[in-house]
Coordinates of C-alpha atoms in Angstrom, one line a residue:
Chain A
X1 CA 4.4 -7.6 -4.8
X2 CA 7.5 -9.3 -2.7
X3 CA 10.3 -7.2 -3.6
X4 CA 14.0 -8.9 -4.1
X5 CA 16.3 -5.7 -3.6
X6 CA 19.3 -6.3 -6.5
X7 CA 21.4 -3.3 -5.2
X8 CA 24.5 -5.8 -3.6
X9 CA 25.7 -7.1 -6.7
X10 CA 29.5 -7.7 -7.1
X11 CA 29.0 -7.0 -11.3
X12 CA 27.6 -3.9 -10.1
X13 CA 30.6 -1.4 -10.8
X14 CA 30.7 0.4 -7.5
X15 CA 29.7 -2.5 -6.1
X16 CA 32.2 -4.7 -6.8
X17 CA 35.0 -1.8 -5.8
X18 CA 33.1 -1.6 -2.3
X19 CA 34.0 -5.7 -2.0
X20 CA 37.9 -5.4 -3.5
X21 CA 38.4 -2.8 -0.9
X22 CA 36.4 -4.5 1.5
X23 CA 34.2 -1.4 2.3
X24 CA 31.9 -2.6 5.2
X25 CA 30.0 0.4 5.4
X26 CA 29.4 0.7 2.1
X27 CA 27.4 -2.8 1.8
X28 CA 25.8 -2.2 5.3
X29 CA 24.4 1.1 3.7
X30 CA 22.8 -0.4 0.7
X31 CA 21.2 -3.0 2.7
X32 CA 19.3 -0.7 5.2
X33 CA 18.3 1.6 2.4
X34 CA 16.7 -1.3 0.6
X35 CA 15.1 -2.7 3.8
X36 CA 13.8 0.5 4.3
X37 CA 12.6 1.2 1.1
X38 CA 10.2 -2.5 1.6
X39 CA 12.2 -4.7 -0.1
X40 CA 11.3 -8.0 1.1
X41 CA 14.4 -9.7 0.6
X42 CA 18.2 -8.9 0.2
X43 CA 19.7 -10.8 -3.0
X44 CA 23.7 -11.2 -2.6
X45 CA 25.6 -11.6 -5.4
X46 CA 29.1 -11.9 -5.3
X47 CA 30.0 -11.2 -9.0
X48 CA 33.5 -11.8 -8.1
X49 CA 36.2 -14.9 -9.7
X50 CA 35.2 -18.0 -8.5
X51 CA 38.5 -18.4 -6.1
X52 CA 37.1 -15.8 -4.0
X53 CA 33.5 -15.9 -4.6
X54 CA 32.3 -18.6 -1.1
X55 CA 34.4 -15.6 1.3
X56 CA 33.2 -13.1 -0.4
X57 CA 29.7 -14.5 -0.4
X58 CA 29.8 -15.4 3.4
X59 CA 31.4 -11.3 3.8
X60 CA 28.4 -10.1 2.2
X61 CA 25.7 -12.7 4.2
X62 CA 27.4 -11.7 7.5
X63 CA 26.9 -7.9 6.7
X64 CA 23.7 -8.0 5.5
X65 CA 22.3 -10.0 8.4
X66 CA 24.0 -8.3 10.9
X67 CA 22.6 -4.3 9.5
X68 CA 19.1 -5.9 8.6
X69 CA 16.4 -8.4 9.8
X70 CA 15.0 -9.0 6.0
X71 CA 16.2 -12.2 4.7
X72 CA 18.7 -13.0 2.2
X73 CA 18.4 -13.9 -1.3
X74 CA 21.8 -16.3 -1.9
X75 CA 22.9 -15.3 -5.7
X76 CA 24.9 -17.2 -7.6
X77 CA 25.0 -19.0 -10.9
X78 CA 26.9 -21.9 -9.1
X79 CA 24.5 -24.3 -7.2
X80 CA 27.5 -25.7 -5.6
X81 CA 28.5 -22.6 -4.5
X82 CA 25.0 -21.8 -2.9
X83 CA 25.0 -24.9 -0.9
X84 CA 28.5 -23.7 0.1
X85 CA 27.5 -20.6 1.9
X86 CA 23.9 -21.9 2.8
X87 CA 24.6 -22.6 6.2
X88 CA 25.7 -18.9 7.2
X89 CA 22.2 -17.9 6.4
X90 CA 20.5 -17.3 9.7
X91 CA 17.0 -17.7 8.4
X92 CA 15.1 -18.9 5.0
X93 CA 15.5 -16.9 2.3
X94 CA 15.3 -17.5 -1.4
X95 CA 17.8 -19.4 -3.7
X96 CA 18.6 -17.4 -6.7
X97 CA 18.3 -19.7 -8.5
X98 CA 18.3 -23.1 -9.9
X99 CA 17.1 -23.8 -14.0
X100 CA 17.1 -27.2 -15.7
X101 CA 21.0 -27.0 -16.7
X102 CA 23.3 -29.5 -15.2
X103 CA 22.7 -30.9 -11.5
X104 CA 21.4 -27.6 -10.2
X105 CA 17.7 -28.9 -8.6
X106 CA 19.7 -32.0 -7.6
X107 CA 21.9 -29.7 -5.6
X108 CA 19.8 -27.4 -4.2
X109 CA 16.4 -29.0 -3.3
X110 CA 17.8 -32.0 -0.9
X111 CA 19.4 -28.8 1.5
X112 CA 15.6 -26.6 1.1
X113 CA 14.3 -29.8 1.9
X114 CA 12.3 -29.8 5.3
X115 CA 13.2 -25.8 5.4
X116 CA 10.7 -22.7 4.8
X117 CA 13.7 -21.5 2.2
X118 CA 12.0 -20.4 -1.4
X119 CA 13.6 -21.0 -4.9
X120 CA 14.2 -19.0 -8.0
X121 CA 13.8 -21.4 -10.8
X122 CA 14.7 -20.4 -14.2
X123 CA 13.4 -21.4 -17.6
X124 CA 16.3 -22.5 -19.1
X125 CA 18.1 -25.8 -19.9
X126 CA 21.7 -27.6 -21.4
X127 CA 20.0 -26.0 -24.4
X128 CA 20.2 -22.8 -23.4
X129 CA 16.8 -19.9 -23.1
X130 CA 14.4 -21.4 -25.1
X131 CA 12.8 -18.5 -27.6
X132 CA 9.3 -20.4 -27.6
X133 CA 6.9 -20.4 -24.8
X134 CA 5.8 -24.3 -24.7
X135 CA 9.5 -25.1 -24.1
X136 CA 9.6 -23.0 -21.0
X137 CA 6.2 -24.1 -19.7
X138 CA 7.6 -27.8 -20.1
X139 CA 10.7 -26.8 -18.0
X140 CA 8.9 -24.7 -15.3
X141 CA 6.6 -28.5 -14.9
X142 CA 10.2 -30.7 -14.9
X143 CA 11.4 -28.4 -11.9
X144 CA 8.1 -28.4 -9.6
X145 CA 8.1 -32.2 -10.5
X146 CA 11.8 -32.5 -9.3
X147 CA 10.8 -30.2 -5.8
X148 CA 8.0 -32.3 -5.3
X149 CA 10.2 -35.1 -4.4
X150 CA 11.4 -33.5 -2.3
X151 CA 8.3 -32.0 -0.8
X152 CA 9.1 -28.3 -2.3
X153 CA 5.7 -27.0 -3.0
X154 CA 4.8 -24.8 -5.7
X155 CA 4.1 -21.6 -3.2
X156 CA 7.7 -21.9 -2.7
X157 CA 9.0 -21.9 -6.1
X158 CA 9.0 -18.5 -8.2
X159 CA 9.5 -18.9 -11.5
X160 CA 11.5 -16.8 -14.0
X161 CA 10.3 -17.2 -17.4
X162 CA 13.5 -15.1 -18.9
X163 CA 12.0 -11.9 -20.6
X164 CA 14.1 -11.9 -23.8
X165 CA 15.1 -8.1 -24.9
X166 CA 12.0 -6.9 -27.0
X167 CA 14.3 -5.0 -29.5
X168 CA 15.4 -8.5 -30.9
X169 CA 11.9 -10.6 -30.0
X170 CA 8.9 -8.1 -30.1
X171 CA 6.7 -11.1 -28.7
X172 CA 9.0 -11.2 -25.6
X173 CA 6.1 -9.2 -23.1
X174 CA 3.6 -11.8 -24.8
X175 CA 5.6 -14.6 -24.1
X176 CA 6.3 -13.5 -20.7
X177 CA 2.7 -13.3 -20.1
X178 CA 1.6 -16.2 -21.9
X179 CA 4.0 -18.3 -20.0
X180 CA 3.1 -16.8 -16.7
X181 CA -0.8 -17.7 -17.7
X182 CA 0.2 -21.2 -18.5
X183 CA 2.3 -22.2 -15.6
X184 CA -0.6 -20.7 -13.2
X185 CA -2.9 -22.6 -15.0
X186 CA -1.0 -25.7 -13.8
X187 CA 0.3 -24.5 -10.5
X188 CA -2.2 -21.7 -9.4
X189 CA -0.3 -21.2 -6.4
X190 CA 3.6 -21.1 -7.8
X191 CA 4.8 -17.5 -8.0
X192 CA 5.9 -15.6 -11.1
X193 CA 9.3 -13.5 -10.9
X194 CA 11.4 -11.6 -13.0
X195 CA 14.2 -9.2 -13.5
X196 CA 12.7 -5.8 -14.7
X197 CA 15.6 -4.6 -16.9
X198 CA 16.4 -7.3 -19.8
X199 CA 13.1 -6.6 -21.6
X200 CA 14.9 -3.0 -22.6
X201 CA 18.3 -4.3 -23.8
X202 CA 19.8 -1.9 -26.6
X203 CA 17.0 0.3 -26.7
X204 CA 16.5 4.0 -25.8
X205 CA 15.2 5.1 -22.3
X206 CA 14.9 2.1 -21.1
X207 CA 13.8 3.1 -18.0
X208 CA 10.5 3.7 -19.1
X209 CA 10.2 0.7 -21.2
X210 CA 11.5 -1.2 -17.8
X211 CA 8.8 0.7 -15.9
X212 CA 5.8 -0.3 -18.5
X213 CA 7.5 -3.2 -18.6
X214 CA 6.6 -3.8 -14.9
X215 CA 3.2 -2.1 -15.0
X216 CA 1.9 -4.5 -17.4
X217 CA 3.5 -7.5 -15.2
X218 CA 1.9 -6.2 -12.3
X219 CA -1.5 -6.6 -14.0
X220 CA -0.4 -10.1 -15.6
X221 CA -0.2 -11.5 -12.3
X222 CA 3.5 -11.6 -11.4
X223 CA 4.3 -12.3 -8.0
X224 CA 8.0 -11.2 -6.9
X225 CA 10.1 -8.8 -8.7
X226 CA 14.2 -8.9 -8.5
X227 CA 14.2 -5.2 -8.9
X228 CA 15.9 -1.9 -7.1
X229 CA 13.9 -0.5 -4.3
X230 CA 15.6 2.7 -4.3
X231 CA 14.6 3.6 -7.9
X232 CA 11.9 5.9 -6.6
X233 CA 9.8 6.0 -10.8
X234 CA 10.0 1.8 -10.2
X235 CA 8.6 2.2 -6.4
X236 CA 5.9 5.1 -7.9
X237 CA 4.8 2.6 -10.9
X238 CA 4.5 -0.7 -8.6
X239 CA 2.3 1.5 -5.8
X240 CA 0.4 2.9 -8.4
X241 CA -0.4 0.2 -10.4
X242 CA -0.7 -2.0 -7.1
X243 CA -3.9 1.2 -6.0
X244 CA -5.2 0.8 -9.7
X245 CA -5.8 -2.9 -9.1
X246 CA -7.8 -2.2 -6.4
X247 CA -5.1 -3.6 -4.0
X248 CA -4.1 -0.3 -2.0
X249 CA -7.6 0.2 0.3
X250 CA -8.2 3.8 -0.3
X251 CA -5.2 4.3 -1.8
X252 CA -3.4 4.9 1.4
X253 CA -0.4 3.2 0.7
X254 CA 0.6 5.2 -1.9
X255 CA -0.6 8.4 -0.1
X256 CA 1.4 7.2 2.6
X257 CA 4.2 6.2 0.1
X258 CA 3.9 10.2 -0.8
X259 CA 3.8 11.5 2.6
X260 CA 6.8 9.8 3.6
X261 CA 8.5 11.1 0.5
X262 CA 9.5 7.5 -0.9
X263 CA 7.4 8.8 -3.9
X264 CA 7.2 11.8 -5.7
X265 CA 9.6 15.0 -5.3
X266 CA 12.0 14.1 -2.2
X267 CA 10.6 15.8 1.2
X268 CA 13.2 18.3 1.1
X269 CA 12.7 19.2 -2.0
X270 CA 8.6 20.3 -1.5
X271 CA 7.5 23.7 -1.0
X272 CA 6.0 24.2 2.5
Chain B
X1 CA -3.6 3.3 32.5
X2 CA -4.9 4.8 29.2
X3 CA -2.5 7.5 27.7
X4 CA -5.4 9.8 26.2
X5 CA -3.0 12.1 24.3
X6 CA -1.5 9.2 23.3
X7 CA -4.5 8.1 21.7
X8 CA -5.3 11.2 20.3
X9 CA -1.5 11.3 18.5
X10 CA -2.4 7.7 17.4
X11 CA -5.8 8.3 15.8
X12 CA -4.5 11.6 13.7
X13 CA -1.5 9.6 12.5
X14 CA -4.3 6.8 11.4
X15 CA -2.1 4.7 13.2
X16 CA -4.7 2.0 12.9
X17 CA -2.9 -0.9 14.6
X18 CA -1.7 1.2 17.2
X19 CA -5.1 2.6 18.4
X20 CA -6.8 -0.5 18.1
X21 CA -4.4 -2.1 20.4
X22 CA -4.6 0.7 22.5
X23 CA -7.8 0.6 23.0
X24 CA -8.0 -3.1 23.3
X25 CA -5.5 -3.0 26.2
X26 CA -7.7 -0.3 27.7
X27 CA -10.9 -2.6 27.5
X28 CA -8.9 -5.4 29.2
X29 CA -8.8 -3.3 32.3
X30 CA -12.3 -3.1 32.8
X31 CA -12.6 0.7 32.3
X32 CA -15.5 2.8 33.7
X33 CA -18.0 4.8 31.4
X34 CA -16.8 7.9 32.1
X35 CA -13.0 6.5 31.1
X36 CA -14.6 5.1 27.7
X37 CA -16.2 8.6 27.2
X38 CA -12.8 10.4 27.7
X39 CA -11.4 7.9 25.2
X40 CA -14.1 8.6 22.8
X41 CA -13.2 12.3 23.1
X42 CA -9.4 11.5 22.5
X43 CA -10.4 10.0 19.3
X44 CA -12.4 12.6 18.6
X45 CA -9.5 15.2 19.4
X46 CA -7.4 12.8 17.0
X47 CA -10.2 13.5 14.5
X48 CA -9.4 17.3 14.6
X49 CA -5.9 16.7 13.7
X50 CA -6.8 14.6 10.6
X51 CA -9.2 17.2 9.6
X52 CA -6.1 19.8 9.9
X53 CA -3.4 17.5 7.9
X54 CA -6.2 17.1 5.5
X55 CA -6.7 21.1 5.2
X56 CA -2.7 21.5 4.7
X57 CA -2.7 18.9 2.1
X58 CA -1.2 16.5 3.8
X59 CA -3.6 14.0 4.4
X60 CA -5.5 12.7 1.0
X61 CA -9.4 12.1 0.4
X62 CA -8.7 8.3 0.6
X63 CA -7.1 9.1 4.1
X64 CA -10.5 11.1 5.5
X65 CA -12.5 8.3 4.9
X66 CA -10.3 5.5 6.2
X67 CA -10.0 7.7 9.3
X68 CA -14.3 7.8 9.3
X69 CA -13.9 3.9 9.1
X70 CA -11.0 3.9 11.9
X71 CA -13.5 6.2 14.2
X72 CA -16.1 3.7 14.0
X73 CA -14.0 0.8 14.4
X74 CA -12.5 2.4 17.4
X75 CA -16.0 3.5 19.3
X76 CA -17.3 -0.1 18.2
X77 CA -14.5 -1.4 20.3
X78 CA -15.6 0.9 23.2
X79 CA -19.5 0.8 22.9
X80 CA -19.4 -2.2 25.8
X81 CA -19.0 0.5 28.2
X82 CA -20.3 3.7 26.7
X83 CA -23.6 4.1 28.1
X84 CA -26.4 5.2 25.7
X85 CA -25.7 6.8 22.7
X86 CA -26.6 10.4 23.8
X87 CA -23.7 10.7 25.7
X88 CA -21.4 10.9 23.3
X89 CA -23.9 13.4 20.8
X90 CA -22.5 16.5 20.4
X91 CA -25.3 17.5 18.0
X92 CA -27.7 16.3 15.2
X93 CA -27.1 17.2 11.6
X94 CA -29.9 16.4 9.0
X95 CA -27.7 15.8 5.9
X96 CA -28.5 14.9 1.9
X97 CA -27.7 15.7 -1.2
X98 CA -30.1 17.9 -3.1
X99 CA -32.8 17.2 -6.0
X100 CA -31.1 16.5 -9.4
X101 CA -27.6 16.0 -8.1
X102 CA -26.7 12.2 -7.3
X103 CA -23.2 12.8 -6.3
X104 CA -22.1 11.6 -2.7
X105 CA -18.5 11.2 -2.1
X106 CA -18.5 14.3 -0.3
X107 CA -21.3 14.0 1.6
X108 CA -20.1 10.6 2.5
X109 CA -16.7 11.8 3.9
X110 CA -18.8 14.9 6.1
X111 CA -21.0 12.5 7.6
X112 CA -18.2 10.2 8.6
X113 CA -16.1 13.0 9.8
X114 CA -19.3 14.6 11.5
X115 CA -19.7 11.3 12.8
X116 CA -16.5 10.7 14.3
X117 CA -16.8 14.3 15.9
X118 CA -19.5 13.0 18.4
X119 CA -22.3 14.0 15.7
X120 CA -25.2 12.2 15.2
X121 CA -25.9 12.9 11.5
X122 CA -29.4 11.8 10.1
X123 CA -28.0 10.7 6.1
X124 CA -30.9 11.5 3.5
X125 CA -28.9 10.0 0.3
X126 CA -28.8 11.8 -2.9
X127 CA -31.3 13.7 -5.2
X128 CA -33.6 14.5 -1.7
X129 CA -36.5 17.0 -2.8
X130 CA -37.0 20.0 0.0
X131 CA -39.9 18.3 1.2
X132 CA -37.8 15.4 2.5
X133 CA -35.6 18.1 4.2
X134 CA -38.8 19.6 5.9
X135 CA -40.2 16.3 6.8
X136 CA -36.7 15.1 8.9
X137 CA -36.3 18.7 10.2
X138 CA -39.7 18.1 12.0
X139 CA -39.3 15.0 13.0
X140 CA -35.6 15.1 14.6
X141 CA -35.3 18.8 15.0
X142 CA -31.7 18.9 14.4
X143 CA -29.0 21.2 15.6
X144 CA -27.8 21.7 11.9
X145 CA -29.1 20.7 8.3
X146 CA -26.1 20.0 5.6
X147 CA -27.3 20.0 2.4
X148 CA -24.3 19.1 -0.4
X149 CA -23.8 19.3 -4.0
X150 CA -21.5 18.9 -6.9
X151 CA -23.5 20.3 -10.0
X152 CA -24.5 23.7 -10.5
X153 CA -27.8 23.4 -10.5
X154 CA -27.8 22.3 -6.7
X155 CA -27.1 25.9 -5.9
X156 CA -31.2 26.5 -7.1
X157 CA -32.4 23.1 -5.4
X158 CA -30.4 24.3 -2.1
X159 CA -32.3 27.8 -2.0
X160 CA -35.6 25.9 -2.8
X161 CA -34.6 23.7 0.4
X162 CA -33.8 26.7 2.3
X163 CA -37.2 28.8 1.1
X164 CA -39.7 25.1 2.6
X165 CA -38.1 25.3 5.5
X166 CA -38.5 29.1 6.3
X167 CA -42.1 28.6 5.1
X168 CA -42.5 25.2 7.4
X169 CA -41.0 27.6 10.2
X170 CA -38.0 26.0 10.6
X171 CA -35.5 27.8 9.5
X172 CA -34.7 29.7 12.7
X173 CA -34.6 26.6 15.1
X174 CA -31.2 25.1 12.7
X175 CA -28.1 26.3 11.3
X176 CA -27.7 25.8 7.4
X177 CA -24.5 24.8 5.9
X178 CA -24.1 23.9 2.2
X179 CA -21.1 22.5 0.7
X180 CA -20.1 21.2 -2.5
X181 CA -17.7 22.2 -5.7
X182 CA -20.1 25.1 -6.7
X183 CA -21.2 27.1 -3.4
X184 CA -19.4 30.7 -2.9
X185 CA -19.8 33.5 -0.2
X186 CA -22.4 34.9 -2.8
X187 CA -24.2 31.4 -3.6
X188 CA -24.2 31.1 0.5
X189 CA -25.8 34.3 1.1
X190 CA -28.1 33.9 -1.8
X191 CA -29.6 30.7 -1.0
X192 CA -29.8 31.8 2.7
X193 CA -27.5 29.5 4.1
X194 CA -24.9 30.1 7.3
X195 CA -22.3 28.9 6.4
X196 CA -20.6 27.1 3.3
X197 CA -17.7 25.1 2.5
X198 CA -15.6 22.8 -0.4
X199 CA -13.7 21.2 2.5
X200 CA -15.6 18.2 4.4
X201 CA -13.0 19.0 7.5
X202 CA -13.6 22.8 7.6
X203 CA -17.0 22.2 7.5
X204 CA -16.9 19.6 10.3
X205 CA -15.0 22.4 12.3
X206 CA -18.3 25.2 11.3
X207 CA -20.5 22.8 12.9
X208 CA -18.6 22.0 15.7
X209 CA -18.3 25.8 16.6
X210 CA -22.2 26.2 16.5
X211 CA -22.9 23.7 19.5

């Protein structure tokens, strides 16, 4: 599972009061914590007015890539913006994330072009999320046809299929899977993300819906997961549904997941 | 320059890349047989601490075999320069599971621990009848014969394998150790055995004390 650590998120509350008062530390901290936690990539997300979203963005890059070696994921619902701020990435990341609305693949695959970068590519268009799953298999094919020109291959393209919240569509885990299924079917080597919170919107404990949520994913075949390494129940249910699978060789991750207290009661907190 | 202790740290942590770069850098260097056994015995030494961790919970069932596989992977590496097998022999176990009981994870995990204490184990399989026992006490006249078992009804199998061998004259020339879910101080002395054990590591530790 390549892990997308979420934590450094302007709309995140604390978050976004760490980049008003320009609190360094703060971000620095939330990076090295995710890193070490084994997420695979950072995602920055400004989250702040557009005026001041390219210097914040670059603030956050710079910090990020100065505390940690893991590469950045560049979040922003501008494409414009992203191509802004792409040069202050020191190595490929991921772009989070184009979709089918406006110009977005027009502006983001000629500068990926040539590059090892990787794409988010949501399933959504000037129309909106579509509520059916053809409609987002169709727009998952127009984007990898739109890379292709520009010699973006499908390994480098995770698609986000846009779980809908299951309290107002209770086929949204089925559609989710179903349009994972078909997408592989086309493009067996394209990857499969998603966020692991929408699916729980306006229900109760949706933690463990989110976690389910994720188990089930897991088994479905997804690939990434924009997610918070630090949420230790998330970490527990991706290692032990990753060992169920039969992809942990004698389970030793997750033993050494346990050992090293990342899972299950905190070290200090275990009776010698 | 090999640093032995350094090994030894690397193999208990399962440190699997690092030893197996270690010890590659060490074969570069064109060591002598007697360096490859004193590498062999560091491994060996790093066994002892995974049989420990193992013992105070730390290390996992899924960790004792890996470390089994990393032992082997680790002498393979050296077996260019170790002479002949002997050398590294600390002893000879003549191990199976008993008749009627087809369980084997825990046999499994003693023999490879055994193994990567510089036994030489003789494996039987599962569901062996005493004659079987008899039969590969006579022909490789062990050190030690490990008979294991999950079910209860191994406890009456085990004494049936302990009873051939007295009666084949054997019994004096090994030590018997039984180990499994059901064997007890009173199932041990009962059935006639030495020693017994639930824990693969302690049990590698009993044999190791008797050579």
């Amino acid at each position: 599972m390549i892990i997308i650590g979420e934590k450094i998120n302007g709309t995140i509350p604390k978050v976004g009061k760490a980049i008003a008062e320009k609190d360094e530390a703060y971000i620095r901290d939330l990076a090295v914590r995710q890193a070490e936690a084994g997420a695979h990539y950072i995602d920055v997300c400004a989250g702040t007015a557009p005026e001041v979203e390219e210097e914040t963005l670059i603030w956050l890059m710079n910090i990020v890539q100065d505390a940690v070696d893991t590469p950045l994921c560049i979040d922003s619902p501008n494409a414009r913006m992203i191509a802004k701020v792409f040069k202050y990435a020191k190595k490929p990341g991921i772009i989070n994330s184009v979709s089918e609305e406006g110009d977005k693949c027009e502006v983001i695959f000629p500068l990926i072009q040539g590059t090892e970068w990787e794409v988010i590519a949501l399933t959504c268009d000037n129309r909106g999320i579509p509520s059916d799953v053809q409609t987002r298999v169709e727009i998952a094919k127009n984007i990898v046809e739109k890379a292709a020109k520009y010699d973006i291959s499908p390994e480098r393209i995770h698609i986000d299929p846009l779980v809908m919240a299951l309290s107002a569509d209770n086929s949204s885990f089925l559609n989710f899977v179903e349009t994972l299924k078909q997408v592989k079917a086309m493009y067996p080597t394209i990857k499969v993300t998603s966020g692991l919170s929408n699916i729980s919107f306006s229900m109760p404990l949706r933690k463990e819906i989110n976690r389910h949520f994720f188990a089930l994913a897991i088994f479905a075949g997804m690939d990434s997961a924009i997610m918070d390494p630090l949420n230790r129940d998330m970490m527990t249910t991706l290692l032990a549904t990753e060992a169920l699978l039969g992809r942990d060789r004698y389970c030793r991750n997750f033993s050494n997941a346990y050992r090293k207290g990342k899972i299950g009661p905190k070290l200090e907190d275990r009776k010698k | 320059m090999l640093d032995y202790n350094a090994l030894t740290k690397a193999v208990g942590e399962l440190d699997e890349e690092q030893v197996l770069q270690m010890l590659k850098d060490f074969m570069a260097a064109n060591p002598t047989e007697e360096e490859a056994q004193k590498a062999v015995a560091a491994c060996q030494a790093g066994m002892t601490i995974v049989g420990d961790l193992f013992e105070q919970g730390e290390y996992f069932v899924g960790d004792l075999i890996f470390a089994g596989e990393l032992l082997t992977n680790a002498i393979d590496v050296l077996k260019p320069v170790l002479g002949g097998e002997s050398s590294s022999t600390i002893g000879t176990i003549v191990l199976g599971t008993v008749a009627g009981d087809l369980h084997d994870i825990g046999k499994n995990i003693f023999k490879s621990m055994a193994e990567a204490a510089g036994f030489k184990v003789y494996d039987l399989g599962i569901d062996q009848p005493a004659a079987n026992f008899v039969a590969k006490v006579k022909e490789v006249n062990p050190d030690i014969v490990g008979m294991s078992g999950v079910l209860t009804l191994a406890l009456e199998a085990m004494k049936d394998t302990v009873d051939a061998l007295k009666a084949a004259g054997l019994r004096d020339s090994v030590k018997v150790i039984i180990g499994g879910n059901p064997v007890t101080k009173e199932a041990c002395e009962q059935i006639g055995a030495d020693a017994f054990t639930t824990n693969a590591a302690e049990g590698v530790k009993i044999c190791q004390g008797w050579v």
